[in-house]
Amino acid sequence: QTAEIADGWIPIFFPKSQWKTQLDAFYDAVKAAGRDPKDVDVRNATSVTVSDDRDRVLQGVASNAAFYIARMGDFYYEHFTRMGFADEANAVRRAWADGGSAAGAAALPRDLVEELNMSGSPEECAEAIDQGVEAGFTLHSVSVAERDPKKRLDILKRIVG
């Protein structure tokens, strides 16, 4: 339905390795609805986070994904399953049930968490945005872990070029 009526789509939890496949399928649905894909914006499937504490960012991503898989009904659990991560989704649900949120987050393999994330230095984030544009994303949500407004603006300028 999004492809038929919306002016944009904000996907969530698509690993980088599946960006192109997922976006191609979406844009095919837009065309099948008789619409021009240029009329529909798609925001990247995860925030771009500029931070020198990558482990902290990844922990946040793992916690968020685990919460969605284990505690948000079946939709996101099934979403991960459809993408080929049934074993991981089952492990998260079991771990959460047995040990709570921290256990659920810890059950997600780091390589999957990294696939769900775009973070690092301004240069790494700019490169990730370029990869997203190449895959078909037209909008990007960027978060800068810097309290000083001038430094934050300087970082954003470095990313956008």
mmCIF file of C-alpha atoms in Angstrom:
data_model
loop_
_atom_site.group_PDB
_atom_site.id
_atom_site.type_symbol
_atom_site.label_atom_id
_atom_site.label_comp_id
_atom_site.label_asym_id
_atom_site.label_seq_id
_atom_site.Cartn_x
_atom_site.Cartn_y
_atom_site.Cartn_z
ATOM 1 C CA GLN A 1 0.000 0.000 0.000
ATOM 2 C CA THR A 2 2.900 2.380 0.697
ATOM 3 C CA ALA A 3 4.009 2.099 -2.927
ATOM 4 C CA GLU A 4 0.490 2.945 -4.084
ATOM 5 C CA ILE A 5 -0.324 6.050 -2.023
ATOM 6 C CA ALA A 6 2.568 7.383 0.042
ATOM 7 C CA ASP A 7 4.985 10.151 -0.870
ATOM 8 C CA GLY A 8 7.692 8.405 1.116
ATOM 9 C CA TRP A 9 8.739 5.296 2.983
ATOM 10 C CA ILE A 10 10.776 4.931 6.168
ATOM 11 C CA PRO A 11 11.951 1.315 6.235
ATOM 12 C CA ILE A 12 13.503 -0.135 9.357
ATOM 13 C CA PHE A 13 15.954 -2.936 10.052
ATOM 14 C CA PHE A 14 17.197 -3.728 6.562
ATOM 15 C CA PRO A 15 20.790 -4.954 6.649
ATOM 16 C CA LYS A 16 23.157 -3.176 4.277
ATOM 17 C CA SER A 17 23.639 -6.372 2.273
ATOM 18 C CA GLN A 18 19.905 -6.324 1.422
ATOM 19 C CA TRP A 19 19.440 -2.612 0.714
ATOM 20 C CA LYS A 20 19.534 -2.902 -3.070
ATOM 21 C CA THR A 21 17.254 -5.955 -3.192
ATOM 22 C CA GLN A 22 14.683 -4.438 -0.833
ATOM 23 C CA LEU A 23 14.708 -1.052 -2.555
ATOM 24 C CA ASP A 24 14.456 -2.573 -6.027
ATOM 25 C CA ALA A 25 11.385 -4.530 -4.879
ATOM 26 C CA PHE A 26 9.850 -1.375 -3.424
ATOM 27 C CA TYR A 27 10.492 0.711 -6.531
ATOM 28 C CA ASP A 28 9.073 -2.114 -8.678
ATOM 29 C CA ALA A 29 5.894 -1.940 -6.565
ATOM 30 C CA VAL A 30 5.789 1.841 -7.072
ATOM 31 C CA LYS A 31 6.012 1.348 -10.848
ATOM 32 C CA ALA A 32 3.369 -1.411 -10.735
ATOM 33 C CA ALA A 33 1.059 1.091 -9.026
ATOM 34 C CA GLY A 34 1.491 3.380 -12.034
ATOM 35 C CA ARG A 35 3.705 5.857 -10.225
ATOM 36 C CA ASP A 36 7.109 7.326 -10.973
ATOM 37 C CA PRO A 37 9.693 6.186 -8.386
ATOM 38 C CA LYS A 38 11.137 9.722 -8.460
ATOM 39 C CA ASP A 39 7.929 10.881 -6.763
ATOM 40 C CA VAL A 40 8.544 8.695 -3.702
ATOM 41 C CA ASP A 41 11.310 9.383 -1.194
ATOM 42 C CA VAL A 42 12.863 6.583 0.837
ATOM 43 C CA ARG A 43 14.743 7.314 4.038
ATOM 44 C CA ASN A 44 17.714 5.131 4.866
ATOM 45 C CA ALA A 45 16.841 2.062 6.919
ATOM 46 C CA THR A 46 18.861 3.233 9.921
ATOM 47 C CA SER A 47 20.130 6.501 11.299
ATOM 48 C CA VAL A 48 23.605 7.619 10.389
ATOM 49 C CA THR A 49 25.405 8.219 13.681
ATOM 50 C CA VAL A 50 28.634 10.204 13.809
ATOM 51 C CA SER A 51 30.413 9.016 16.937
ATOM 52 C CA ASP A 52 33.876 8.001 18.052
ATOM 53 C CA ASP A 53 32.279 5.415 20.381
ATOM 54 C CA ARG A 54 31.157 2.812 17.858
ATOM 55 C CA ASP A 55 30.662 0.123 20.509
ATOM 56 C CA ARG A 56 28.174 2.324 22.345
ATOM 57 C CA VAL A 57 26.280 3.009 19.125
ATOM 58 C CA LEU A 58 26.209 -0.704 18.256
ATOM 59 C CA GLN A 59 24.931 -1.542 21.737
ATOM 60 C CA GLY A 60 22.073 0.897 21.180
ATOM 61 C CA VAL A 61 21.285 -0.662 17.805
ATOM 62 C CA ALA A 62 21.316 -4.164 19.327
ATOM 63 C CA SER A 63 19.060 -3.089 22.203
ATOM 64 C CA ASN A 64 16.608 -1.413 19.839
ATOM 65 C CA ALA A 65 16.475 -4.335 17.394
ATOM 66 C CA ALA A 66 16.106 -6.863 20.225
ATOM 67 C CA PHE A 67 13.220 -4.870 21.694
ATOM 68 C CA TYR A 68 11.416 -4.824 18.346
ATOM 69 C CA ILE A 69 12.007 -8.553 17.775
ATOM 70 C CA ALA A 70 11.062 -9.686 21.280
ATOM 71 C CA ARG A 71 8.520 -7.161 22.525
ATOM 72 C CA MET A 72 6.700 -5.559 19.580
ATOM 73 C CA GLY A 73 4.405 -8.427 18.657
ATOM 74 C CA ASP A 74 5.138 -10.634 15.679
ATOM 75 C CA PHE A 75 5.585 -8.098 12.861
ATOM 76 C CA TYR A 76 9.298 -7.354 13.354
ATOM 77 C CA TYR A 77 10.066 -10.921 14.374
ATOM 78 C CA GLU A 78 8.530 -12.053 11.076
ATOM 79 C CA HIS A 79 10.346 -9.238 9.249
ATOM 80 C CA PHE A 80 13.711 -10.586 10.440
ATOM 81 C CA THR A 81 12.592 -14.127 9.615
ATOM 82 C CA ARG A 82 11.610 -13.149 6.045
ATOM 83 C CA MET A 83 15.034 -11.575 5.566
ATOM 84 C CA GLY A 84 16.735 -14.872 6.481
ATOM 85 C CA PHE A 85 17.419 -14.275 10.167
ATOM 86 C CA ALA A 86 14.959 -16.737 11.753
ATOM 87 C CA ASP A 87 17.623 -18.360 13.947
ATOM 88 C CA GLU A 88 18.778 -14.969 15.203
ATOM 89 C CA ALA A 89 15.217 -13.776 15.855
ATOM 90 C CA ASN A 90 14.413 -16.969 17.760
ATOM 91 C CA ALA A 91 17.596 -16.611 19.815
ATOM 92 C CA VAL A 92 16.679 -13.021 20.720
ATOM 93 C CA ARG A 93 13.182 -14.006 21.825
ATOM 94 C CA ARG A 94 14.484 -16.907 23.931
ATOM 95 C CA ALA A 95 17.244 -14.817 25.486
ATOM 96 C CA TRP A 96 14.865 -11.961 26.276
ATOM 97 C CA ALA A 97 12.351 -14.346 27.860
ATOM 98 C CA ASP A 98 15.064 -15.998 29.955
ATOM 99 C CA GLY A 99 17.256 -13.025 30.826
ATOM 100 C CA GLY A 100 15.570 -9.758 29.930
ATOM 101 C CA SER A 101 16.527 -6.930 27.620
ATOM 102 C CA ALA A 102 20.310 -7.126 28.052
ATOM 103 C CA ALA A 103 20.271 -10.832 27.240
ATOM 104 C CA GLY A 104 18.076 -10.204 24.204
ATOM 105 C CA ALA A 105 20.465 -7.565 22.875
ATOM 106 C CA ALA A 106 23.483 -9.780 23.542
ATOM 107 C CA ALA A 107 21.868 -12.586 21.528
ATOM 108 C CA LEU A 108 22.111 -10.583 18.296
ATOM 109 C CA PRO A 109 25.328 -11.443 16.441
ATOM 110 C CA ARG A 110 27.660 -8.468 16.104
ATOM 111 C CA ASP A 111 27.934 -8.877 12.339
ATOM 112 C CA LEU A 112 24.145 -8.522 12.014
ATOM 113 C CA VAL A 113 24.137 -5.484 14.316
ATOM 114 C CA GLU A 114 26.855 -3.901 12.163
ATOM 115 C CA GLU A 115 24.755 -4.627 9.057
ATOM 116 C CA LEU A 116 21.880 -2.693 10.657
ATOM 117 C CA ASN A 117 24.060 0.304 11.459
ATOM 118 C CA MET A 118 25.762 3.262 9.836
ATOM 119 C CA SER A 119 28.162 4.895 12.279
ATOM 120 C CA GLY A 120 31.697 6.096 12.727
ATOM 121 C CA SER A 121 33.771 9.111 11.798
ATOM 122 C CA PRO A 122 32.329 11.849 9.579
ATOM 123 C CA GLU A 123 34.204 10.351 6.632
ATOM 124 C CA GLU A 124 32.898 6.832 7.339
ATOM 125 C CA CYS A 125 29.365 8.187 7.650
ATOM 126 C CA ALA A 126 29.686 10.141 4.392
ATOM 127 C CA GLU A 127 30.808 6.925 2.692
ATOM 128 C CA ALA A 128 27.850 5.027 4.202
ATOM 129 C CA ILE A 129 25.471 7.711 2.927
ATOM 130 C CA ASP A 130 27.011 7.411 -0.547
ATOM 131 C CA GLN A 131 26.423 3.642 -0.422
ATOM 132 C CA GLY A 132 22.826 4.284 0.605
ATOM 133 C CA VAL A 133 22.297 6.709 -2.269
ATOM 134 C CA GLU A 134 23.757 4.152 -4.659
ATOM 135 C CA ALA A 135 21.287 1.552 -3.327
ATOM 136 C CA GLY A 136 18.365 3.950 -3.855
ATOM 137 C CA PHE A 137 17.786 5.863 -0.615
ATOM 138 C CA THR A 138 16.872 9.504 -1.187
ATOM 139 C CA LEU A 139 16.773 10.795 2.411
ATOM 140 C CA HIS A 140 19.085 10.270 5.365
ATOM 141 C CA SER A 141 18.648 10.785 9.081
ATOM 142 C CA VAL A 142 21.947 11.891 10.632
ATOM 143 C CA SER A 143 22.741 12.059 14.337
ATOM 144 C CA VAL A 144 25.931 13.665 15.602
ATOM 145 C CA ALA A 145 27.161 12.705 19.068
ATOM 146 C CA GLU A 146 28.611 16.147 19.789
ATOM 147 C CA ARG A 147 27.204 18.620 22.304
ATOM 148 C CA ASP A 148 28.878 21.768 20.988
ATOM 149 C CA PRO A 149 26.575 23.254 18.295
ATOM 150 C CA LYS A 150 29.440 24.748 16.271
ATOM 151 C CA LYS A 151 31.365 21.468 16.223
ATOM 152 C CA ARG A 152 28.161 19.598 15.340
ATOM 153 C CA LEU A 153 27.542 21.956 12.409
ATOM 154 C CA ASP A 154 31.155 21.566 11.255
ATOM 155 C CA ILE A 155 30.765 17.771 11.340
ATOM 156 C CA LEU A 156 27.531 17.932 9.344
ATOM 157 C CA LYS A 157 29.227 20.157 6.758
ATOM 158 C CA ARG A 158 32.023 17.584 6.433
ATOM 159 C CA ILE A 159 29.472 14.853 5.785
ATOM 160 C CA VAL A 160 27.445 16.733 3.190
ATOM 161 C CA GLY A 161 30.493 18.144 1.481
#
